[in-house]
mmCIF file of N, CA and C in Angstrom:
data_model
loop_
_atom_site.group_PDB
_atom_site.id
_atom_site.type_symbol
_atom_site.label_atom_id
_atom_site.label_comp_id
_atom_site.label_asym_id
_atom_site.label_seq_id
_atom_site.Cartn_x
_atom_site.Cartn_y
_atom_site.Cartn_z
ATOM 1 N N MET B 804 -5.234 10.794 -19.865
ATOM 2 C CA MET B 804 -4.144 10.530 -18.796
ATOM 3 C C MET B 804 -3.612 9.134 -18.792
ATOM 4 N N PRO B 805 -2.357 8.818 -19.427
ATOM 5 C CA PRO B 805 -2.768 7.322 -19.163
ATOM 6 C C PRO B 805 -2.419 6.796 -18.124
ATOM 7 N N PRO B 806 -2.738 5.262 -17.421
ATOM 8 C CA PRO B 806 -2.670 4.792 -16.091
ATOM 9 C C PRO B 806 -1.132 4.976 -15.691
ATOM 10 N N ALA B 807 -1.214 5.098 -14.561
ATOM 11 C CA ALA B 807 0.209 5.164 -13.701
ATOM 12 C C ALA B 807 0.921 3.737 -13.964
ATOM 13 N N SER B 808 2.354 4.090 -13.975
ATOM 14 C CA SER B 808 2.859 2.791 -14.053
ATOM 15 C C SER B 808 3.791 2.359 -12.714
ATOM 16 N N TYR B 809 4.207 0.882 -12.588
ATOM 17 C CA TYR B 809 4.708 0.418 -11.282
ATOM 18 C C TYR B 809 5.714 -0.116 -11.503
ATOM 19 N N ARG B 810 6.639 -0.046 -10.558
ATOM 20 C CA ARG B 810 8.345 -0.481 -11.140
ATOM 21 C C ARG B 810 8.343 -1.673 -9.887
ATOM 22 N N ILE B 811 9.000 -2.719 -10.338
ATOM 23 C CA ILE B 811 9.501 -3.581 -9.521
ATOM 24 C C ILE B 811 10.738 -3.668 -9.084
ATOM 25 N N LEU B 812 10.568 -3.266 -7.659
ATOM 26 C CA LEU B 812 12.149 -3.177 -6.858
ATOM 27 C C LEU B 812 12.832 -4.451 -6.718
ATOM 28 N N HIS B 813 12.157 -5.251 -6.271
ATOM 29 C CA HIS B 813 12.922 -6.836 -5.986
ATOM 30 C C HIS B 813 11.872 -7.660 -6.215
ATOM 31 N N GLU B 814 12.448 -8.969 -6.823
ATOM 32 C CA GLU B 814 11.471 -10.187 -6.901
ATOM 33 C C GLU B 814 12.248 -11.437 -7.033
ATOM 34 N N ASP B 815 11.720 -12.538 -6.000
ATOM 35 C CA ASP B 815 12.587 -13.717 -6.031
ATOM 36 C C ASP B 815 11.373 -14.685 -6.134
ATOM 37 N N ALA B 816 11.737 -16.257 -5.711
ATOM 38 C CA ALA B 816 10.755 -16.916 -5.826
ATOM 39 C C ALA B 816 9.625 -16.885 -4.912
ATOM 40 N N GLN B 817 9.700 -16.146 -3.830
ATOM 41 C CA GLN B 817 8.707 -15.693 -2.548
ATOM 42 C C GLN B 817 8.173 -14.630 -2.559
ATOM 43 N N LEU B 818 8.841 -13.576 -3.186
ATOM 44 C CA LEU B 818 8.290 -12.320 -3.120
ATOM 45 C C LEU B 818 8.643 -11.286 -3.947
ATOM 46 N N VAL B 819 7.671 -10.450 -4.025
ATOM 47 C CA VAL B 819 7.768 -9.297 -5.150
ATOM 48 C C VAL B 819 7.529 -7.835 -4.362
ATOM 49 N N PHE B 820 8.562 -6.942 -4.371
ATOM 50 C CA PHE B 820 8.466 -5.900 -3.910
ATOM 51 C C PHE B 820 8.330 -4.683 -5.073
ATOM 52 N N VAL B 821 6.683 -3.769 -4.957
ATOM 53 C CA VAL B 821 6.656 -3.221 -6.118
ATOM 54 C C VAL B 821 6.553 -1.680 -5.553
ATOM 55 N N ASP B 822 7.244 -0.730 -6.173
ATOM 56 C CA ASP B 822 6.632 0.886 -5.949
ATOM 57 C C ASP B 822 5.628 1.198 -6.373
ATOM 58 N N LYS B 823 4.376 1.283 -5.617
ATOM 59 C CA LYS B 823 3.065 1.755 -6.080
ATOM 60 C C LYS B 823 3.088 3.217 -6.362
ATOM 61 N N PRO B 824 2.761 3.804 -7.336
ATOM 62 C CA PRO B 824 2.418 5.426 -7.444
ATOM 63 C C PRO B 824 1.116 5.788 -6.631
ATOM 64 N N PRO B 825 1.361 7.187 -6.634
ATOM 65 C CA PRO B 825 -0.023 7.454 -5.812
ATOM 66 C C PRO B 825 -1.206 7.371 -6.720
ATOM 67 N N LYS B 826 -2.417 7.541 -6.298
ATOM 68 C CA LYS B 826 -3.634 7.425 -7.292
ATOM 69 C C LYS B 826 -3.737 6.263 -7.806
ATOM 70 N N MET B 827 -3.653 5.136 -7.593
ATOM 71 C CA MET B 827 -3.732 3.929 -7.583
ATOM 72 C C MET B 827 -3.808 3.184 -6.707
ATOM 73 N N LEU B 828 -5.240 2.329 -6.828
ATOM 74 C CA LEU B 828 -5.452 1.221 -5.711
ATOM 75 C C LEU B 828 -4.537 0.267 -5.721
ATOM 76 N N ALA B 829 -4.113 -0.012 -4.303
ATOM 77 C CA ALA B 829 -3.426 -1.485 -3.989
ATOM 78 C C ALA B 829 -3.774 -2.687 -4.406
ATOM 79 N N THR B 830 -5.245 -2.745 -3.889
ATOM 80 C CA THR B 830 -5.847 -4.098 -4.010
ATOM 81 C C THR B 830 -7.467 -3.588 -4.754
ATOM 82 N N PRO B 831 -7.939 -4.775 -5.356
ATOM 83 C CA PRO B 831 -9.463 -4.348 -5.933
ATOM 84 C C PRO B 831 -10.370 -3.936 -4.975
ATOM 85 N N VAL B 832 -11.138 -3.367 -5.065
ATOM 86 C CA VAL B 832 -12.048 -2.764 -3.897
ATOM 87 C C VAL B 832 -13.458 -3.051 -4.703
ATOM 88 N N PRO B 833 -14.448 -3.980 -3.958
ATOM 89 C CA PRO B 833 -15.577 -4.553 -4.822
ATOM 90 C C PRO B 833 -16.477 -3.328 -4.955
ATOM 91 N N GLY B 834 -16.777 -3.015 -6.545
ATOM 92 C CA GLY B 834 -18.007 -1.902 -6.632
ATOM 93 C C GLY B 834 -16.667 -0.853 -6.926
ATOM 94 N N VAL B 835 -15.606 -0.565 -7.078
ATOM 95 C CA VAL B 835 -15.036 0.391 -7.219
ATOM 96 C C VAL B 835 -14.047 0.441 -8.634
ATOM 97 N N THR B 836 -14.848 0.841 -9.644
ATOM 98 C CA THR B 836 -14.065 0.550 -11.179
ATOM 99 C C THR B 836 -13.483 2.013 -11.460
ATOM 100 N N SER B 837 -13.963 2.959 -11.216
ATOM 101 C CA SER B 837 -13.666 4.494 -11.708
ATOM 102 C C SER B 837 -12.031 4.809 -11.563
ATOM 103 N N LYS B 838 -11.444 4.047 -10.440
ATOM 104 C CA LYS B 838 -10.080 4.526 -10.301
ATOM 105 C C LYS B 838 -9.180 3.727 -11.057
ATOM 106 N N GLY B 839 -9.672 3.051 -11.781
ATOM 107 C CA GLY B 839 -8.855 1.806 -12.747
ATOM 108 C C GLY B 839 -8.432 0.604 -12.204
ATOM 109 N N PRO B 840 -7.827 0.126 -12.735
ATOM 110 C CA PRO B 840 -7.298 -1.414 -12.192
ATOM 111 C C PRO B 840 -6.330 -1.317 -11.092
ATOM 112 N N SER B 841 -6.643 -2.070 -10.087
ATOM 113 C CA SER B 841 -5.546 -2.138 -8.951
ATOM 114 C C SER B 841 -4.154 -2.488 -9.382
ATOM 115 N N LEU B 842 -3.146 -2.040 -8.263
ATOM 116 C CA LEU B 842 -1.959 -2.497 -8.298
ATOM 117 C C LEU B 842 -1.837 -4.105 -8.854
ATOM 118 N N GLU B 843 -2.459 -4.773 -7.634
ATOM 119 C CA GLU B 843 -2.607 -6.343 -7.827
ATOM 120 C C GLU B 843 -3.150 -6.772 -9.112
ATOM 121 N N GLU B 844 -4.399 -6.215 -9.675
ATOM 122 C CA GLU B 844 -4.792 -6.544 -10.707
ATOM 123 C C GLU B 844 -3.993 -6.315 -12.271
ATOM 124 N N ARG B 845 -3.208 -5.085 -11.942
ATOM 125 C CA ARG B 845 -1.903 -4.972 -12.921
ATOM 126 C C ARG B 845 -1.158 -6.233 -13.218
ATOM 127 N N LEU B 846 -0.402 -6.468 -11.830
ATOM 128 C CA LEU B 846 0.613 -7.511 -11.664
ATOM 129 C C LEU B 846 0.156 -8.805 -12.422
ATOM 130 N N ARG B 847 -1.091 -9.279 -11.717
ATOM 131 C CA ARG B 847 -1.585 -10.361 -12.257
ATOM 132 C C ARG B 847 -2.040 -10.517 -13.737
ATOM 133 N N GLN B 848 -2.071 -9.348 -14.289
ATOM 134 C CA GLN B 848 -2.302 -8.925 -15.920
ATOM 135 C C GLN B 848 -1.236 -9.352 -16.550
ATOM 136 N N ASP B 849 -0.106 -8.873 -15.912
ATOM 137 C CA ASP B 849 1.311 -9.040 -16.330
ATOM 138 C C ASP B 849 1.725 -10.546 -15.903
ATOM 139 N N GLY B 850 1.308 -11.310 -15.688
ATOM 140 C CA GLY B 850 1.365 -12.713 -15.482
ATOM 141 C C GLY B 850 1.775 -13.149 -14.147
ATOM 142 N N ARG B 851 1.920 -12.207 -13.202
ATOM 143 C CA ARG B 851 2.460 -12.685 -11.758
ATOM 144 C C ARG B 851 1.156 -13.390 -10.970
ATOM 145 N N ALA B 852 1.374 -14.902 -10.728
ATOM 146 C CA ALA B 852 0.341 -15.264 -9.629
ATOM 147 C C ALA B 852 1.102 -14.576 -8.090
ATOM 148 N N ILE B 853 0.022 -13.634 -7.845
ATOM 149 C CA ILE B 853 0.889 -13.009 -6.252
ATOM 150 C C ILE B 853 -0.378 -13.186 -5.190
ATOM 151 N N ILE B 854 -0.265 -12.740 -3.949
ATOM 152 C CA ILE B 854 -0.954 -12.706 -3.004
ATOM 153 C C ILE B 854 -0.581 -11.581 -2.048
ATOM 154 N N ALA B 855 -1.403 -10.468 -2.737
ATOM 155 C CA ALA B 855 -1.332 -9.046 -1.540
ATOM 156 C C ALA B 855 -1.084 -9.508 0.222
ATOM 157 N N VAL B 856 -0.422 -8.926 0.744
ATOM 158 C CA VAL B 856 -0.246 -9.212 2.130
ATOM 159 C C VAL B 856 -0.471 -7.807 3.102
ATOM 160 N N HIS B 857 -0.671 -6.632 2.164
ATOM 161 C CA HIS B 857 -1.052 -5.687 3.268
ATOM 162 C C HIS B 857 -1.637 -4.586 1.959
ATOM 163 N N ARG B 858 -1.933 -3.193 2.385
ATOM 164 C CA ARG B 858 -2.219 -2.594 1.221
ATOM 165 C C ARG B 858 -1.734 -1.082 1.609
ATOM 166 N N LEU B 859 -1.791 -0.197 0.510
ATOM 167 C CA LEU B 859 -1.438 1.172 0.772
ATOM 168 C C LEU B 859 -2.783 2.000 0.403
ATOM 169 N N ASP B 860 -3.200 3.363 0.944
ATOM 170 C CA ASP B 860 -3.996 3.822 0.627
ATOM 171 C C ASP B 860 -4.241 4.261 -1.163
ATOM 172 N N TYR B 861 -5.052 4.661 -1.641
ATOM 173 C CA TYR B 861 -4.975 5.189 -2.692
ATOM 174 C C TYR B 861 -4.179 6.356 -3.219
ATOM 175 N N GLU B 862 -4.336 7.403 -2.255
ATOM 176 C CA GLU B 862 -3.523 8.667 -2.913
ATOM 177 C C GLU B 862 -1.778 8.304 -2.517
ATOM 178 N N THR B 863 -1.814 7.435 -1.267
ATOM 179 C CA THR B 863 -0.121 7.154 -1.342
ATOM 180 C C THR B 863 0.917 6.228 -1.765
ATOM 181 N N SER B 864 1.894 6.795 -2.299
ATOM 182 C CA SER B 864 2.753 5.767 -2.887
ATOM 183 C C SER B 864 3.732 5.325 -1.711
ATOM 184 N N GLY B 865 4.333 4.128 -2.461
ATOM 185 C CA GLY B 865 5.158 3.523 -1.528
ATOM 186 C C GLY B 865 5.318 2.190 -2.043
ATOM 187 N N VAL B 866 6.265 1.311 -1.176
ATOM 188 C CA VAL B 866 6.536 0.070 -1.389
ATOM 189 C C VAL B 866 4.935 -0.804 -1.091
ATOM 190 N N MET B 867 4.978 -1.557 -1.748
ATOM 191 C CA MET B 867 3.699 -2.900 -1.546
ATOM 192 C C MET B 867 4.817 -4.286 -1.675
ATOM 193 N N VAL B 868 4.277 -5.001 -0.896
ATOM 194 C CA VAL B 868 4.651 -6.743 -0.804
ATOM 195 C C VAL B 868 3.589 -7.684 -1.124
ATOM 196 N N PHE B 869 3.988 -8.475 -2.161
ATOM 197 C CA PHE B 869 3.270 -9.216 -2.683
ATOM 198 C C PHE B 869 4.006 -10.460 -2.520
ATOM 199 N N ALA B 870 3.171 -11.294 -2.369
ATOM 200 C CA ALA B 870 3.440 -13.096 -1.795
ATOM 201 C C ALA B 870 3.378 -13.780 -3.128
ATOM 202 N N LYS B 871 4.194 -14.948 -3.305
ATOM 203 C CA LYS B 871 4.102 -15.693 -4.492
ATOM 204 C C LYS B 871 3.505 -17.141 -4.062
ATOM 205 N N THR B 872 3.966 -17.558 -2.763
ATOM 206 C CA THR B 872 3.442 -18.414 -2.128
ATOM 207 C C THR B 872 2.556 -18.212 -1.076
ATOM 208 N N GLU B 873 1.596 -19.394 -0.599
ATOM 209 C CA GLU B 873 0.973 -19.331 0.707
ATOM 210 C C GLU B 873 1.480 -19.351 2.013
ATOM 211 N N ALA B 874 2.723 -19.951 2.073
ATOM 212 C CA ALA B 874 3.885 -19.924 3.030
ATOM 213 C C ALA B 874 4.277 -18.644 2.984
ATOM 214 N N ALA B 875 4.821 -18.217 2.107
ATOM 215 C CA ALA B 875 5.317 -16.734 2.021
ATOM 216 C C ALA B 875 4.316 -15.620 2.184
ATOM 217 N N ALA B 876 3.069 -15.827 2.138
ATOM 218 C CA ALA B 876 1.974 -14.781 2.469
ATOM 219 C C ALA B 876 1.808 -14.963 3.705
ATOM 220 N N ALA B 877 1.407 -16.121 4.844
ATOM 221 C CA ALA B 877 1.294 -15.879 5.749
ATOM 222 C C ALA B 877 2.453 -15.800 6.888
ATOM 223 N N ALA B 878 3.630 -15.647 6.131
ATOM 224 C CA ALA B 878 5.083 -15.242 7.255
ATOM 225 C C ALA B 878 4.932 -13.940 7.092
ATOM 226 N N MET B 879 4.708 -13.483 5.863
ATOM 227 C CA MET B 879 4.684 -11.673 5.608
ATOM 228 C C MET B 879 3.640 -11.042 6.486
ATOM 229 N N VAL B 880 2.261 -11.710 6.596
ATOM 230 C CA VAL B 880 1.355 -11.389 7.318
ATOM 231 C C VAL B 880 1.510 -11.072 8.513
ATOM 232 N N GLU B 881 2.173 -12.188 9.488
ATOM 233 C CA GLU B 881 2.341 -12.401 10.909
ATOM 234 C C GLU B 881 3.755 -11.165 10.891
ATOM 235 N N ILE B 882 4.562 -11.062 10.253
ATOM 236 C CA ILE B 882 5.505 -10.089 10.423
ATOM 237 C C ILE B 882 4.582 -8.522 10.266
ATOM 238 N N PHE B 883 4.047 -8.331 9.454
ATOM 239 C CA PHE B 883 2.966 -6.945 9.651
ATOM 240 C C PHE B 883 2.037 -7.189 10.952
ATOM 241 N N LYS B 884 1.444 -8.034 11.092
ATOM 242 C CA LYS B 884 0.672 -8.022 12.377
ATOM 243 C C LYS B 884 1.520 -7.883 13.672
ATOM 244 N N SER B 885 2.390 -8.342 13.812
ATOM 245 C CA SER B 885 3.261 -8.473 14.816
ATOM 246 C C SER B 885 4.102 -7.373 14.948
ATOM 247 N N ARG B 886 4.190 -6.383 13.932
ATOM 248 C CA ARG B 886 5.120 -5.237 13.841
ATOM 249 C C ARG B 886 6.428 -5.498 13.590
ATOM 250 N N GLY B 887 6.743 -6.660 13.154
ATOM 251 C CA GLY B 887 8.083 -6.791 12.950
ATOM 252 C C GLY B 887 8.779 -6.376 11.707
ATOM 253 N N LEU B 888 8.256 -5.396 11.115
ATOM 254 C CA LEU B 888 9.105 -4.284 10.649
ATOM 255 C C LEU B 888 8.855 -2.897 10.633
ATOM 256 N N LYS B 889 9.480 -2.288 10.424
ATOM 257 C CA LYS B 889 9.529 -0.361 10.631
ATOM 258 C C LYS B 889 8.655 -0.010 9.311
ATOM 259 N N LYS B 890 8.125 0.585 9.442
ATOM 260 C CA LYS B 890 7.537 1.733 8.411
ATOM 261 C C LYS B 890 7.547 2.935 8.699
ATOM 262 N N ALA B 891 7.929 3.807 7.791
ATOM 263 C CA ALA B 891 8.110 5.176 7.771
ATOM 264 C C ALA B 891 7.133 5.844 6.530
ATOM 265 N N TYR B 892 6.522 6.746 7.326
ATOM 266 C CA TYR B 892 6.022 7.832 6.307
ATOM 267 C C TYR B 892 6.350 9.424 6.265
ATOM 268 N N GLN B 893 6.440 9.839 4.914
ATOM 269 C CA GLN B 893 6.606 11.332 4.834
ATOM 270 C C GLN B 893 5.490 11.860 4.043
ATOM 271 N N ALA B 894 5.394 13.254 4.436
ATOM 272 C CA ALA B 894 4.132 13.627 3.916
ATOM 273 C C ALA B 894 4.358 15.207 3.235
ATOM 274 N N LEU B 895 4.022 15.643 2.482
ATOM 275 C CA LEU B 895 3.754 16.571 1.823
ATOM 276 C C LEU B 895 3.080 17.753 2.484
ATOM 277 N N VAL B 896 3.417 19.112 3.038
ATOM 278 C CA VAL B 896 2.772 19.658 3.403
ATOM 279 C C VAL B 896 2.927 21.234 3.043
ATOM 280 N N HIS B 897 1.788 21.796 3.285
ATOM 281 C CA HIS B 897 2.167 23.480 2.912
ATOM 282 C C HIS B 897 1.961 24.340 4.254
ATOM 283 N N GLY B 898 2.929 25.174 4.001
ATOM 284 C CA GLY B 898 3.366 25.963 5.211
ATOM 285 C C GLY B 898 4.119 25.281 6.444
ATOM 286 N N TRP B 899 4.170 25.908 7.328
ATOM 287 C CA TRP B 899 4.638 25.474 8.502
ATOM 288 C C TRP B 899 4.170 24.652 9.781
ATOM 289 N N PRO B 900 4.249 23.486 9.724
ATOM 290 C CA PRO B 900 3.311 22.495 10.655
ATOM 291 C C PRO B 900 3.707 23.098 12.185
ATOM 292 N N GLU B 901 3.014 23.124 13.036
ATOM 293 C CA GLU B 901 3.327 23.398 14.421
ATOM 294 C C GLU B 901 2.509 22.245 15.261
ATOM 295 N N PRO B 902 3.613 21.408 16.144
ATOM 296 C CA PRO B 902 4.848 21.372 15.959
ATOM 297 C C PRO B 902 5.448 20.883 14.423
ATOM 298 N N PRO B 903 6.845 20.951 14.297
ATOM 299 C CA PRO B 903 7.399 21.133 13.222
ATOM 300 C C PRO B 903 7.812 19.718 13.262
ATOM 301 N N HIS B 904 7.922 18.699 14.408
ATOM 302 C CA HIS B 904 7.600 17.298 14.006
ATOM 303 C C HIS B 904 6.762 16.756 15.194
ATOM 304 N N GLY B 905 6.444 15.078 15.011
ATOM 305 C CA GLY B 905 5.989 14.515 15.981
ATOM 306 C C GLY B 905 5.356 13.266 15.604
ATOM 307 N N GLU B 906 4.541 12.845 16.441
ATOM 308 C CA GLU B 906 3.637 11.541 16.107
ATOM 309 C C GLU B 906 2.234 11.895 16.158
ATOM 310 N N ILE B 907 1.859 10.828 15.148
ATOM 311 C CA ILE B 907 0.239 11.263 15.076
ATOM 312 C C ILE B 907 -0.129 9.869 15.578
ATOM 313 N N ASP B 908 -0.929 9.481 16.437
ATOM 314 C CA ASP B 908 -1.482 8.067 16.983
ATOM 315 C C ASP B 908 -3.006 8.135 17.188
ATOM 316 N N LEU B 909 -3.448 8.078 15.997
ATOM 317 C CA LEU B 909 -4.981 8.022 15.867
ATOM 318 C C LEU B 909 -5.292 6.914 15.482
ATOM 319 N N PRO B 910 -6.604 6.516 15.793
ATOM 320 C CA PRO B 910 -7.377 5.283 15.052
ATOM 321 C C PRO B 910 -7.680 5.609 13.816
ATOM 322 N N ILE B 911 -7.935 4.633 12.844
ATOM 323 C CA ILE B 911 -7.828 4.462 11.446
ATOM 324 C C ILE B 911 -8.995 3.785 10.974
ATOM 325 N N ARG B 912 -9.739 4.504 10.158
ATOM 326 C CA ARG B 912 -11.071 3.203 9.769
ATOM 327 C C ARG B 912 -11.056 3.058 8.422
ATOM 328 N N ASP B 913 -10.813 2.138 7.776
ATOM 329 C CA ASP B 913 -10.607 1.324 6.450
ATOM 330 C C ASP B 913 -12.372 1.441 5.569
ATOM 331 N N LEU B 914 -12.144 2.225 4.577
ATOM 332 C CA LEU B 914 -13.495 2.531 3.736
ATOM 333 C C LEU B 914 -13.053 1.685 2.476
ATOM 334 N N GLY B 915 -12.052 0.978 2.374
ATOM 335 C CA GLY B 915 -12.223 0.252 1.196
ATOM 336 C C GLY B 915 -11.129 0.769 0.295
ATOM 337 N N ALA B 916 -11.648 1.896 -0.315
ATOM 338 C CA ALA B 916 -10.504 2.801 -1.058
ATOM 339 C C ALA B 916 -10.130 3.479 -0.640
ATOM 340 N N GLU B 917 -10.407 3.813 0.871
ATOM 341 C CA GLU B 917 -9.827 4.905 1.520
ATOM 342 C C GLU B 917 -10.143 4.735 3.003
ATOM 343 N N ALA B 918 -8.890 5.239 3.507
ATOM 344 C CA ALA B 918 -8.998 5.400 5.050
ATOM 345 C C ALA B 918 -9.126 6.885 5.516
ATOM 346 N N VAL B 919 -9.889 6.677 6.780
ATOM 347 C CA VAL B 919 -9.905 7.991 7.479
ATOM 348 C C VAL B 919 -9.746 8.215 9.005
ATOM 349 N N VAL B 920 -9.325 8.961 9.807
ATOM 350 C CA VAL B 920 -9.267 9.012 11.142
ATOM 351 C C VAL B 920 -10.518 8.923 11.452
ATOM 352 N N SER B 921 -10.842 8.080 12.752
ATOM 353 C CA SER B 921 -12.074 7.951 13.197
ATOM 354 C C SER B 921 -12.060 7.044 14.684
ATOM 355 N N SER B 922 -13.028 7.626 15.372
ATOM 356 C CA SER B 922 -12.785 7.062 16.676
ATOM 357 C C SER B 922 -13.872 5.486 16.495
ATOM 358 N N ARG B 923 -14.228 4.916 15.444
ATOM 359 C CA ARG B 923 -14.780 3.638 15.084
ATOM 360 C C ARG B 923 -13.452 2.940 14.117
ATOM 361 N N GLY B 924 -12.372 3.408 14.376
ATOM 362 C CA GLY B 924 -11.191 2.772 13.676
ATOM 363 C C GLY B 924 -10.733 1.562 14.422
#
């Protein structure tokens, strides 16, 4: 199976917005090579000097933001930390969940290439 490709959604002098496909690491995970090169590694291989400011899980598709300068990275990290942007998630489910809509507010533990719901999150 050929490696998944990515799509640049927007690029300027400060930032790169990339559509990350599912089943691709967002950033390198030490010791994990079986999942192929990360999106960050692929962007670097394609000649971009970038800094990751957040990540998405391996299974998750969505927009990744990379900075091109230290100043842009610091500004974006602060925006993510202060929840200065709105994130929306959609899930594909089998059957009819009950209730049909709502909010999940549980702690998440980062395991590197994956994350799980955990009281230690």
